[in-house]
Coordinates of C-alpha atoms and ligand atoms in Angstrom, one line a residue:
X1 CA 23.2 -21.1 -10.9
X2 CA 23.0 -23.5 -8.0
X3 CA 22.1 -27.1 -8.8
X4 CA 19.8 -27.8 -5.9
X5 CA 18.4 -30.9 -7.2
X6 CA 21.6 -32.6 -6.1
X7 CA 21.4 -31.1 -2.5
X8 CA 19.4 -32.8 0.2
X9 CA 16.1 -31.1 0.9
X10 CA 16.3 -29.6 4.4
X11 CA 13.5 -30.6 6.8
X12 CA 12.3 -27.0 7.2
X13 CA 11.9 -25.6 3.7
X14 CA 13.5 -22.2 3.0
X15 CA 10.2 -20.6 2.1
X16 CA 8.4 -21.3 5.4
X17 CA 9.6 -18.2 7.1
X18 CA 11.2 -16.4 4.2
X19 CA 10.8 -12.6 3.6
X20 CA 9.8 -12.2 0.0
X21 CA 10.0 -8.9 -1.9
X22 CA 7.5 -8.4 -4.6
X23 CA 8.9 -6.7 -7.6
X24 CA 6.3 -4.9 -9.9
X25 CA 8.8 -4.9 -12.8
X26 CA 7.2 -1.9 -14.6
X27 CA 7.7 0.3 -11.6
X28 CA 11.0 -1.0 -10.0
X29 CA 13.9 0.4 -12.1
X30 CA 14.3 1.2 -15.8
X31 CA 17.7 0.4 -17.5
X32 CA 16.9 1.6 -21.1
X33 CA 15.2 5.0 -20.7
X34 CA 11.8 4.0 -22.1
X35 CA 10.1 4.9 -18.7
X36 CA 9.1 1.4 -18.0
X37 CA 11.1 -0.7 -15.5
X38 CA 12.8 -3.8 -16.7
X39 CA 14.9 -6.9 -15.7
X40 CA 18.1 -4.9 -16.5
X41 CA 16.9 -2.4 -13.9
X42 CA 16.2 -5.1 -11.5
X43 CA 19.6 -6.7 -12.0
X44 CA 21.3 -3.4 -11.4
X45 CA 19.4 -3.0 -8.1
X46 CA 20.0 -6.6 -6.6
X47 CA 22.6 -5.1 -4.3
X48 CA 19.8 -2.9 -2.8
X49 CA 17.7 -5.9 -2.1
X50 CA 20.5 -7.8 -0.6
X51 CA 21.1 -4.9 1.7
X52 CA 17.4 -4.9 2.5
X53 CA 17.9 -8.5 3.6
X54 CA 15.2 -10.3 1.8
X55 CA 15.3 -14.0 1.1
X56 CA 13.5 -14.1 -2.1
X57 CA 12.0 -12.0 -5.0
X58 CA 8.6 -12.5 -6.6
X59 CA 8.5 -11.0 -10.0
X60 CA 5.2 -10.1 -11.3
X61 CA 4.7 -11.4 -14.9
X62 CA 7.5 -10.7 -17.3
X63 CA 6.4 -13.0 -20.1
X64 CA 5.4 -11.9 -23.5
X65 CA 2.4 -9.8 -23.2
X66 CA 0.4 -6.9 -25.0
X67 CA 0.2 -5.5 -21.5
X68 CA -3.6 -4.9 -21.5
X69 CA -3.3 -5.7 -17.8
X70 CA 0.2 -5.0 -16.8
X71 CA 1.5 -8.4 -18.0
X72 CA -1.3 -10.5 -16.6
X73 CA -2.4 -11.0 -20.2
X74 CA 0.3 -13.5 -21.5
X75 CA 0.8 -14.2 -25.2
X76 CA 3.7 -16.5 -24.8
X77 CA 4.2 -18.1 -21.4
X78 CA 7.8 -19.3 -22.4
X79 CA 9.4 -16.1 -23.3
X80 CA 10.3 -12.7 -21.7
X81 CA 8.7 -9.6 -23.2
X82 CA 11.2 -7.4 -24.9
X83 CA 9.8 -4.5 -22.9
X84 CA 11.5 -6.2 -19.9
X85 CA 14.6 -7.2 -21.7
X86 CA 14.4 -10.7 -23.0
X87 CA 15.3 -14.2 -21.6
X88 CA 19.1 -13.6 -21.3
X89 CA 18.4 -10.8 -18.9
X90 CA 16.2 -13.0 -16.8
X91 CA 19.1 -15.5 -16.7
X92 CA 21.3 -12.8 -15.4
X93 CA 18.9 -11.9 -12.8
X94 CA 18.5 -15.4 -11.5
X95 CA 22.2 -16.1 -11.5
X96 CA 23.0 -12.8 -9.7
X97 CA 20.2 -13.1 -7.3
X98 CA 21.4 -16.7 -6.5
X99 CA 25.0 -15.4 -5.9
X100 CA 23.6 -12.9 -3.4
X101 CA 21.6 -15.8 -1.8
X102 CA 18.3 -14.6 -2.9
X103 CA 15.7 -16.9 -4.5
X104 CA 13.6 -15.9 -7.5
X105 CA 9.9 -16.7 -7.8
X106 CA 8.1 -16.0 -11.1
X107 CA 4.4 -15.1 -11.5
X108 CA 2.4 -17.6 -13.6
X109 CA -1.1 -16.9 -15.0
X110 CA -3.1 -20.1 -15.4
X111 CA -6.6 -18.8 -15.5
X112 CA -6.5 -17.0 -18.8
X113 CA -4.2 -16.0 -21.7
X114 CA -3.9 -12.8 -23.7
X115 CA -6.2 -12.5 -26.6
X116 CA -3.0 -12.2 -28.8
X117 CA -1.9 -15.7 -27.7
X118 CA -1.6 -17.9 -30.8
X119 CA -4.2 -20.3 -29.3
X120 CA -6.9 -17.7 -29.1
X121 CA -6.2 -16.2 -32.5
X122 CA -6.5 -19.7 -33.9
X123 CA -9.7 -20.2 -31.9
X124 CA -11.2 -17.1 -33.4
X125 CA -10.1 -18.3 -36.9
X126 CA -11.4 -21.8 -36.5
X127 CA -15.0 -21.3 -35.7
X128 CA -17.7 -22.8 -33.5
X129 CA -17.3 -26.5 -32.5
X130 CA -13.5 -26.6 -33.3
X131 CA -10.8 -28.1 -31.2
X132 CA -9.2 -24.6 -31.2
X133 CA -12.3 -23.0 -29.5
X134 CA -12.3 -26.0 -27.0
X135 CA -9.2 -24.6 -25.3
X136 CA -11.3 -21.6 -24.2
X137 CA -14.9 -21.1 -23.0
X138 CA -16.9 -20.3 -26.1
X139 CA -20.7 -20.5 -26.0
X140 CA -23.6 -19.6 -28.1
X141 CA -25.5 -16.5 -26.8
X142 CA -29.0 -16.7 -25.3
X143 CA -32.1 -15.3 -26.9
X144 CA -33.5 -15.8 -30.4
X145 CA -30.6 -14.3 -32.2
X146 CA -28.0 -15.4 -29.6
X147 CA -27.4 -11.8 -28.9
X148 CA -27.5 -12.0 -25.0
X149 CA -24.5 -13.3 -23.2
X150 CA -24.5 -17.1 -22.2
X151 CA -25.0 -16.2 -18.5
X152 CA -25.1 -13.1 -16.3
X153 CA -21.6 -13.2 -15.0
X154 CA -19.9 -9.7 -14.7
X155 CA -16.3 -9.3 -15.2
X156 CA -14.0 -8.4 -12.2
X157 CA -13.0 -5.3 -14.1
X158 CA -16.5 -4.1 -14.9
X159 CA -19.0 -4.8 -17.7
X160 CA -20.0 -8.4 -18.7
X161 CA -17.7 -11.4 -18.5
X162 CA -18.6 -12.3 -22.1
X163 CA -17.6 -10.7 -25.4
X164 CA -19.1 -11.7 -28.7
X165 CA -16.9 -12.5 -31.6
X166 CA -17.4 -12.0 -35.2
X167 CA -17.3 -15.3 -37.2
X168 CA -15.5 -15.8 -40.6
X169 CA -18.5 -14.8 -42.5
X170 CA -18.6 -11.5 -40.9
X171 CA -21.7 -12.1 -38.8
X172 CA -21.9 -11.8 -34.9
X173 CA -21.2 -15.3 -33.5
X174 CA -20.3 -17.0 -30.4
X175 CA -19.3 -15.5 -27.0
X176 CA -16.2 -16.1 -25.0
X177 CA -15.8 -16.0 -21.3
X178 CA -13.3 -13.5 -19.6
X179 CA -13.6 -13.1 -15.9
X180 CA -11.1 -10.2 -16.2
X181 CA -10.7 -8.0 -19.3
X182 CA -11.9 -9.0 -22.8
X183 CA -8.1 -9.2 -23.6
X184 CA -7.8 -12.1 -21.1
X185 CA -10.0 -15.0 -22.3
X186 CA -10.5 -17.7 -19.7
X187 CA -8.9 -21.1 -20.6
X188 CA -10.9 -24.3 -20.4
X189 CA -9.1 -26.4 -17.8
X190 CA -11.1 -29.5 -18.7
X191 CA -9.2 -29.6 -22.0
X192 CA -6.1 -31.7 -21.3
X193 CA -3.9 -29.5 -23.7
X194 CA -4.4 -26.6 -21.3
X195 CA -2.9 -28.5 -18.3
X196 CA -0.2 -30.0 -20.5
X197 CA 0.9 -26.6 -21.8
X198 CA 0.9 -25.0 -18.4
X199 CA 3.1 -27.9 -17.0
X200 CA 5.5 -27.4 -19.9
X201 CA 5.7 -23.6 -18.9
X202 CA 6.4 -24.6 -15.3
X203 CA 9.2 -26.9 -16.3
X204 CA 10.6 -24.4 -18.7
X205 CA 11.3 -21.8 -15.9
X206 CA 12.1 -24.4 -13.2
X207 CA 14.8 -25.7 -15.6
X208 CA 16.2 -22.2 -16.0
X209 CA 16.7 -22.0 -12.3
X210 CA 13.8 -20.2 -10.9
X211 CA 12.8 -21.2 -7.3
X212 CA 9.1 -21.4 -7.8
X213 CA 6.0 -19.6 -8.7
X214 CA 3.3 -17.2 -7.5
X215 CA 0.1 -18.6 -9.1
X216 CA -2.3 -15.9 -10.4
X217 CA -5.9 -16.5 -9.4
X218 CA -5.3 -19.9 -8.0
X219 CA -8.9 -20.2 -6.9
X220 CA -10.0 -19.6 -10.5
X221 CA -9.5 -22.0 -13.5
X222 CA -12.2 -24.5 -12.7
X223 CA -15.7 -23.6 -13.7
X224 CA -19.1 -25.0 -12.6
X225 CA -20.8 -27.4 -14.9
X226 CA -23.2 -25.7 -17.4
X227 CA -21.9 -22.2 -16.4
X228 CA -25.1 -21.3 -14.4
X229 CA -26.1 -17.8 -13.7
X230 CA -24.8 -16.0 -10.7
X231 CA -27.5 -16.0 -8.0
X232 CA -27.7 -12.6 -6.2
X233 CA -25.8 -10.7 -8.8
X234 CA -22.4 -9.3 -7.4
X235 CA -21.2 -6.5 -9.7
X236 CA -18.6 -5.1 -7.5
X237 CA -15.3 -4.6 -9.2
X238 CA -12.0 -6.1 -8.0
X239 CA -13.9 -8.1 -5.4
X240 CA -16.1 -11.2 -4.8
X241 CA -17.4 -13.4 -2.1
X242 CA -16.9 -17.2 -1.4
X243 CA -20.0 -18.3 -3.1
X244 CA -19.2 -16.6 -6.4
X245 CA -19.5 -19.2 -9.2
X246 CA -16.6 -17.6 -11.0
X247 CA -14.1 -18.8 -8.4
X248 CA -13.3 -21.5 -6.0
X249 CA -15.0 -24.4 -7.6
X250 CA -14.3 -27.8 -6.1
X251 CA -12.5 -29.0 -9.4
X252 CA -9.7 -26.5 -8.8
X253 CA -8.2 -28.9 -6.3
X254 CA -7.7 -31.6 -8.9
X255 CA -5.7 -29.0 -10.8
X256 CA -3.5 -28.1 -8.0
X257 CA -2.9 -31.8 -7.2
X258 CA -1.7 -32.2 -10.7
X259 CA 0.5 -29.1 -10.7
X260 CA 2.0 -30.2 -7.4
X261 CA 3.3 -33.3 -9.0
X262 CA 5.4 -31.1 -11.3
X263 CA 6.7 -29.0 -8.4
X264 CA 7.7 -32.2 -6.6
X265 CA 10.2 -33.0 -9.4
X266 CA 12.0 -29.7 -8.1
X267 CA 11.9 -30.3 -4.3
X268 CA 13.4 -27.0 -3.5
X269 CA 10.9 -24.9 -5.4
X270 CA 7.7 -23.4 -4.0
X271 CA 4.3 -22.6 -5.4
X272 CA 2.3 -19.9 -3.7
X273 CA -1.3 -19.3 -4.7
X274 CA -3.2 -16.1 -4.9
X275 CA -6.4 -17.4 -3.1
X276 CA -9.1 -14.9 -2.4
X277 CA -11.2 -17.2 -0.1
X278 CA -12.5 -16.1 3.1
X279 CA -13.6 -19.2 4.9
X280 CA -10.8 -20.8 6.8
X281 CA -11.7 -24.3 6.0
X282 CA -12.1 -23.7 2.3
X283 CA -8.9 -21.6 2.3
X284 CA -7.0 -24.4 4.0
X285 CA -8.0 -26.9 1.3
X286 CA -5.7 -25.1 -1.1
X287 CA -2.6 -25.8 1.0
X288 CA -3.2 -29.5 1.8
X289 CA 0.1 -31.5 1.6
X290 CA -0.6 -32.5 -2.1
X291 CA -1.6 -29.0 -3.4
X292 CA 0.0 -25.6 -3.1
X293 CA 2.9 -25.1 -0.7
X294 CA 1.5 -21.8 0.5
X295 CA -1.4 -19.4 -0.3
X296 CA -1.7 -15.6 0.1
X297 CA -3.8 -14.8 3.1
X298 CA -5.0 -11.2 2.6
X299 CA -6.7 -10.7 6.0
X300 CA -4.0 -8.4 7.2
X301 CA -4.1 -6.4 4.1
X302 CA -7.9 -5.9 4.5
X303 CA -7.7 -5.1 8.1
X304 CA -7.9 -1.5 9.5
X305 CA -5.5 -0.3 12.2
X306 CA -7.6 -1.7 15.1
X307 CA -6.3 -4.2 17.4
X308 CA -9.5 -6.4 17.7
X309 CA -9.5 -6.7 14.0
X310 CA -5.8 -7.4 13.8
X311 CA -5.9 -10.0 16.3
X312 CA -8.8 -11.7 14.5
X313 CA -6.8 -11.5 11.2
X314 CA -3.9 -13.2 12.8
X315 CA -5.8 -15.9 14.6
X316 CA -7.8 -16.6 11.4
X317 CA -4.8 -16.8 9.2
X318 CA -3.0 -19.2 11.6
X319 CA -6.1 -21.3 12.1
X320 CA -6.7 -21.5 8.3
X321 CA -3.4 -23.3 7.8
X322 CA -3.0 -25.1 11.1
X323 CA -5.6 -27.7 10.3
X324 CA -3.7 -28.9 7.2
X325 CA -0.2 -28.5 8.6
X326 CA 0.7 -25.6 6.3
X327 CA 2.4 -22.4 7.2
X328 CA 1.0 -19.0 7.3
X329 CA 1.7 -16.0 5.0
X330 CA 1.4 -12.3 5.7
X331 CA 1.0 -9.4 3.5
X332 CA 0.1 -5.7 4.0
X333 CA -0.2 -4.8 0.4
X334 CA 0.5 -5.7 -3.2
X335 CA 0.0 -4.3 -6.8
X336 CA -3.8 -4.6 -6.5
X337 CA -4.3 -3.1 -3.0
X338 CA -4.1 0.6 -1.7
X339 CA -0.8 1.2 -0.2
X340 CA -0.8 0.7 3.7
X341 CA 0.5 4.2 4.5
X342 CA -2.8 5.6 2.9
X343 CA -5.0 2.8 4.1
X344 CA -3.9 3.6 7.7
X345 CA -4.9 7.3 7.4
X346 CA -2.0 8.8 5.4
X347 CA 0.3 11.6 6.6
X348 CA 2.3 11.2 9.8
X349 CA -0.2 8.7 11.4
X350 CA -0.3 6.6 8.3
X351 CA 3.5 6.4 8.3
X352 CA 3.6 5.6 12.1
X353 CA 1.0 2.9 11.8
X354 CA 2.7 1.3 8.7
X355 CA 5.9 1.1 10.8
X356 CA 4.1 -0.4 13.6
X357 CA 2.4 -2.9 11.2
X358 CA 5.6 -4.1 9.6
X359 CA 7.1 -5.0 13.0
X360 CA 4.0 -6.8 13.9
X361 CA 4.0 -8.6 10.6
X362 CA 7.7 -9.5 10.8
X363 CA 7.2 -10.8 14.3
X364 CA 4.6 -13.4 13.2
X365 CA 5.4 -17.0 12.4
X366 CA 5.4 -17.7 8.6
X367 CA 6.4 -16.1 5.3
X368 CA 6.1 -12.3 4.8
X369 CA 5.6 -10.6 1.5
X370 CA 6.8 -7.0 1.2
X371 CA 5.5 -5.2 -1.8
X372 CA 8.1 -2.9 -3.5
X373 CA 8.0 0.7 -2.2
X374 CA 6.3 -0.5 1.1
X375 CA 9.9 -0.3 2.5
X376 CA 10.0 3.3 1.6
X377 CA 6.6 4.1 3.1
X378 CA 5.3 5.3 -0.2
X379 CA 1.7 6.4 -0.1
X380 CA -0.8 5.6 -2.6
X381 CA -1.0 8.3 -5.4
X382 CA -4.6 9.1 -5.6
X383 CA -4.3 12.2 -7.9
X384 CA -2.9 10.6 -11.0
X385 CA -4.2 12.5 -14.1
X386 CA -7.0 10.6 -15.8
X387 CA -5.0 10.4 -19.0
X388 CA -2.2 8.6 -17.1
X389 CA -4.3 5.7 -15.9
X390 CA -3.6 2.3 -17.3
X391 CA -5.5 -0.1 -15.2
X392 CA -8.3 -1.7 -17.5
X393 CA -10.7 -1.0 -14.6
X394 CA -10.7 2.8 -15.4
X395 CA -12.1 2.2 -18.9
X396 CA -14.1 -0.9 -18.1
X397 CA -16.0 1.0 -15.3
X398 CA -16.8 3.8 -17.6
X399 CA -14.5 6.1 -15.8
X400 CA -16.2 5.6 -12.4
X401 CA -13.4 3.6 -10.8
X402 CA -9.8 4.7 -11.0
X403 CA -8.4 1.2 -10.5
X404 CA -5.0 0.1 -9.0
X405 CA -2.5 2.5 -10.7
X406 CA -2.2 4.5 -7.5
X407 CA -0.1 1.7 -5.9
X408 CA 2.0 1.1 -9.1
X409 CA 3.8 4.4 -9.3
X410 CA 7.7 3.8 -10.0
X411 CA 10.1 3.8 -7.1
X412 CA 12.1 6.9 -6.2
X413 CA 15.8 6.0 -6.1
X414 CA 17.7 9.3 -5.8
X415 CA 17.9 13.0 -6.5
X416 CA 15.5 15.9 -5.9
X417 CA 13.2 15.7 -8.9
X418 CA 11.1 13.2 -10.8
X419 CA 12.0 10.6 -12.2
X420 CA 14.3 10.3 -9.2
X421 CA 16.7 7.9 -10.9
X422 CA 14.0 5.5 -11.8
X423 CA 14.5 6.0 -15.5
X424 CA 16.5 8.5 -17.7
X425 CA 13.2 9.0 -19.8
X426 CA 9.6 9.8 -18.7
X427 CA 8.2 7.4 -16.1
X428 CA 5.1 5.5 -17.3
X429 CA 3.2 7.0 -14.4
X430 CA 4.0 10.4 -13.1
X431 CA 5.9 10.5 -9.7
X432 CA 4.9 13.0 -7.0
X433 CA 7.5 15.8 -6.4
X434 CA 7.0 15.1 -2.7
X435 CA 8.8 11.8 -3.1
X436 CA 12.0 13.7 -3.0
X437 CA 11.8 13.1 0.7
X438 CA 11.2 9.3 0.2
X439 CA 14.0 8.3 -2.1
X440 CA 16.2 5.3 -1.3
X441 CA 19.2 7.7 -1.3
X442 CA 17.6 9.8 1.5
X443 CA 16.4 6.9 3.5
X444 CA 19.7 5.1 3.5
X445 CA 21.2 8.1 5.2
X446 CA 18.8 8.2 8.0
X447 CA 18.4 5.6 10.9
X448 CA 14.9 6.7 11.5
X449 CA 13.7 6.1 8.1
X450 CA 11.1 3.4 7.0
X451 CA 13.9 1.8 5.0
X452 CA 16.2 1.6 8.0
X453 CA 13.5 0.0 10.1
X454 CA 12.9 -2.6 7.5
X455 CA 16.5 -3.4 7.3
X456 CA 17.0 -3.7 11.1
X457 CA 13.8 -5.7 11.5
X458 CA 14.5 -8.1 8.7
X459 CA 18.0 -8.7 10.2
X460 CA 16.9 -9.2 13.7
X461 CA 14.2 -11.7 12.4
X462 CA 17.0 -13.8 10.8
X463 CA 19.7 -13.5 13.6
X464 CA 17.7 -13.7 16.9
X465 CA 16.9 -17.1 18.3
X466 CA 13.7 -15.5 19.9
X467 CA 11.9 -15.7 16.5
X468 CA 12.0 -19.4 16.5
X469 CA 9.1 -21.8 16.5
X470 CA 5.8 -22.1 14.7
X471 CA 3.5 -20.8 17.4
X472 CA 2.5 -17.7 19.3
X473 CA 0.6 -17.0 22.4
X474 CA -1.5 -13.9 23.2
X475 CA -0.3 -11.9 26.2
X476 CA -2.3 -9.7 28.4
X477 CA -2.4 -6.1 27.3
X478 CA -4.2 -2.8 28.0
X479 CA -7.3 -1.9 25.8
X480 CA -6.4 -0.8 22.4
X481 CA -3.1 -2.7 22.5
X482 CA -2.1 -6.2 21.7
X483 CA 0.8 -8.4 22.6
X484 CA 2.0 -11.8 21.7
X485 CA 4.9 -14.1 22.5
X486 CA 6.6 -16.3 20.0
X487 CA 7.8 -19.9 21.1
X488 CA 11.3 -18.6 20.9
X489 CA 10.6 -15.8 23.5
X490 CA 10.1 -12.7 21.4
X491 CA 7.5 -10.3 22.8
X492 CA 5.8 -8.1 20.3
X493 CA 3.7 -5.2 21.7
X494 CA 1.5 -3.0 19.5
X495 CA 0.0 0.2 20.8
X496 CA -3.0 1.3 18.6
X497 CA -4.3 3.9 21.2
X498 CA -3.5 7.6 20.9
X499 CA -1.4 7.7 23.9
X500 CA 1.8 6.1 25.1
X501 CA 1.7 3.0 27.3
X502 CA 4.2 1.5 29.7
X503 CA 6.0 -1.6 28.3
X504 CA 6.3 -4.9 30.1
X505 CA 9.6 -6.1 31.5
X506 CA 12.3 -7.1 29.0
X507 CA 14.8 -5.6 26.8
X508 CA 13.6 -3.7 23.8
X509 CA 15.5 -4.9 20.7
X510 CA 13.6 -2.7 18.2
X511 CA 10.7 -0.2 18.2
X512 CA 8.9 1.4 15.4
X513 CA 9.0 4.8 17.3
X514 CA 11.5 6.2 19.9
X515 CA 10.9 4.8 23.5
X516 CA 11.6 7.1 26.5
X517 CA 11.1 6.1 30.1
X518 CA 9.9 2.6 28.9
X519 CA 7.0 4.1 27.2
X520 CA 5.7 3.0 23.8
X521 CA 4.2 5.9 22.0
X522 CA 0.8 5.8 20.2
X523 CA 0.6 4.0 16.8
X524 CA 3.7 2.0 17.4
X525 CA 5.2 -1.5 18.0
X526 CA 8.1 -2.7 20.1
X527 CA 10.0 -6.1 20.1
X528 CA 11.2 -7.2 23.5
X529 CA 13.2 -10.3 24.5
Ligands
TEU1 O1 -5.8 -10.6 -9.4 C1 -6.9 -11.5 -9.2 C2 -8.0 -10.9 -8.5 O2 -9.0 -11.6 -8.4 C3 -8.0 -9.5 -8.2 O3 -8.5 -8.7 -9.2 C4 -8.7 -9.4 -6.9 O4 -10.0 -9.7 -7.1 C5 -8.8 -7.9 -6.5 O5 -7.5 -7.3 -6.8 C6 -9.0 -7.9 -5.1 O6 -8.8 -6.6 -4.6 C7 -4.7 -11.1 -10.1 C8 -3.6 -10.1 -10.2 O7 -3.0 -9.9 -9.0 C9 -4.1 -8.9 -10.8 O8 -3.1 -7.9 -10.9 C10 -4.6 -9.2 -12.3 O9 -5.2 -8.1 -12.9 C11 -5.6 -10.3 -12.2 O10 -5.2 -11.4 -11.4 C12 -5.8 -10.8 -13.6 O11 -4.8 -11.6 -14.0

């Protein structure tokens, strides 16, 4: 393990332009044959990630959890779940990743715990008005018998955001708030014990050598005084707007300032917030110099393959951070979002557009987040059998919304048949037979594969001086196309029309599709210097 505390902190921190690789541990690689990916599987594949050339890994939650929401329901924030292999295996992952010059960022979940967390069990046992209940958001119900929830808030996963508990005498009692599943009770961040415990968890992992955190629902935590009803009730699942009282309350910034003080004790480490806030000014508040280092900007992931919208997303993302001197982040997908190949139309066009978009993304100034499997061009799996679905959204929506499992299907590594080397057992979600063509093994052999494109692009981004500088300038381009130039001189041209265009002057260093007679085909991107 490197002792970076002794090293001088460089003026440009490592994370500013890093390529992060998001590992969804359940789905990456399984080392023990139980069909669920684990840290041993990740350790065994670190060579693959080094070959891919990424700077850092972001591990989705691996803490102890009953797995009601794929690990985002944490029952012990200072231990690794046995399903993933235990704490010694995490130490190995960190040490080996560091040996291979990759950083490791863990996912922390401050907004809620698991309902199996000792604190929540104690809260249930202790009864109304107790200090145990004061760590969560317990309230009496409305109506004469208290049998209506305390307010009208819906859960992001469907149904009400409140569940009524049974008190010790067996009678229906208070309600507790859960913005996500009932198995994920919201913590009361006004209780000093909550912040203290979270800080303890941060130090616990930082002391073990992790290089930072992805902070789950970083726009959550703070709640409005009195928990008022939501005006203009918004019952969409997995989605919300900026005025939603469940999120983005001003008190959240005080929390981030407090957490930043802990981060500053570990100057090399980074905190990246999951911040679903649309307004640029309000988004920027999260990355002021004394709050989070970076925040996920989801505009590109929400943008269809249209140049006007892509250009808007880029401008907005850059503007949102420029005002506060923070750096941008870019992401096309993650474990909550439909995979980009599918989002861009699927099939050959979806693949071509995803290739074009990764070159666009890697040409931008800032940090890039690659979700595991994107480098293989995996499509969403939209025909999983009902019985296989695990996302709480499926049950909570009364089987009307299938949820996010389609982007969480395990990775195909090798061979001709499922489970494609992912496991020696039965994968936790079935893997499509057609993925025989998308295995790592097959794609390593072909220069024209998605994987080879990622490898070449990431390498060029590191070694070429033309990627230098924080800024970009838009460049004239024909309708349906866009072009920008980086400070260092890289020119990135995207053709989103359905016919080829003539490239401007310059040497092509990489293109997402073959260039003949200086023509950039439809649905593709080229890098020129
Ligand atoms: O997601 C938070 C969140 O708000 C998402 O549900 C978001 O609204 C939606 O995905 C937008 O499409 C985080 C995690 O990324 C997610 O996997 C967890 O289920 C959730 O927190 C609860 O911890």
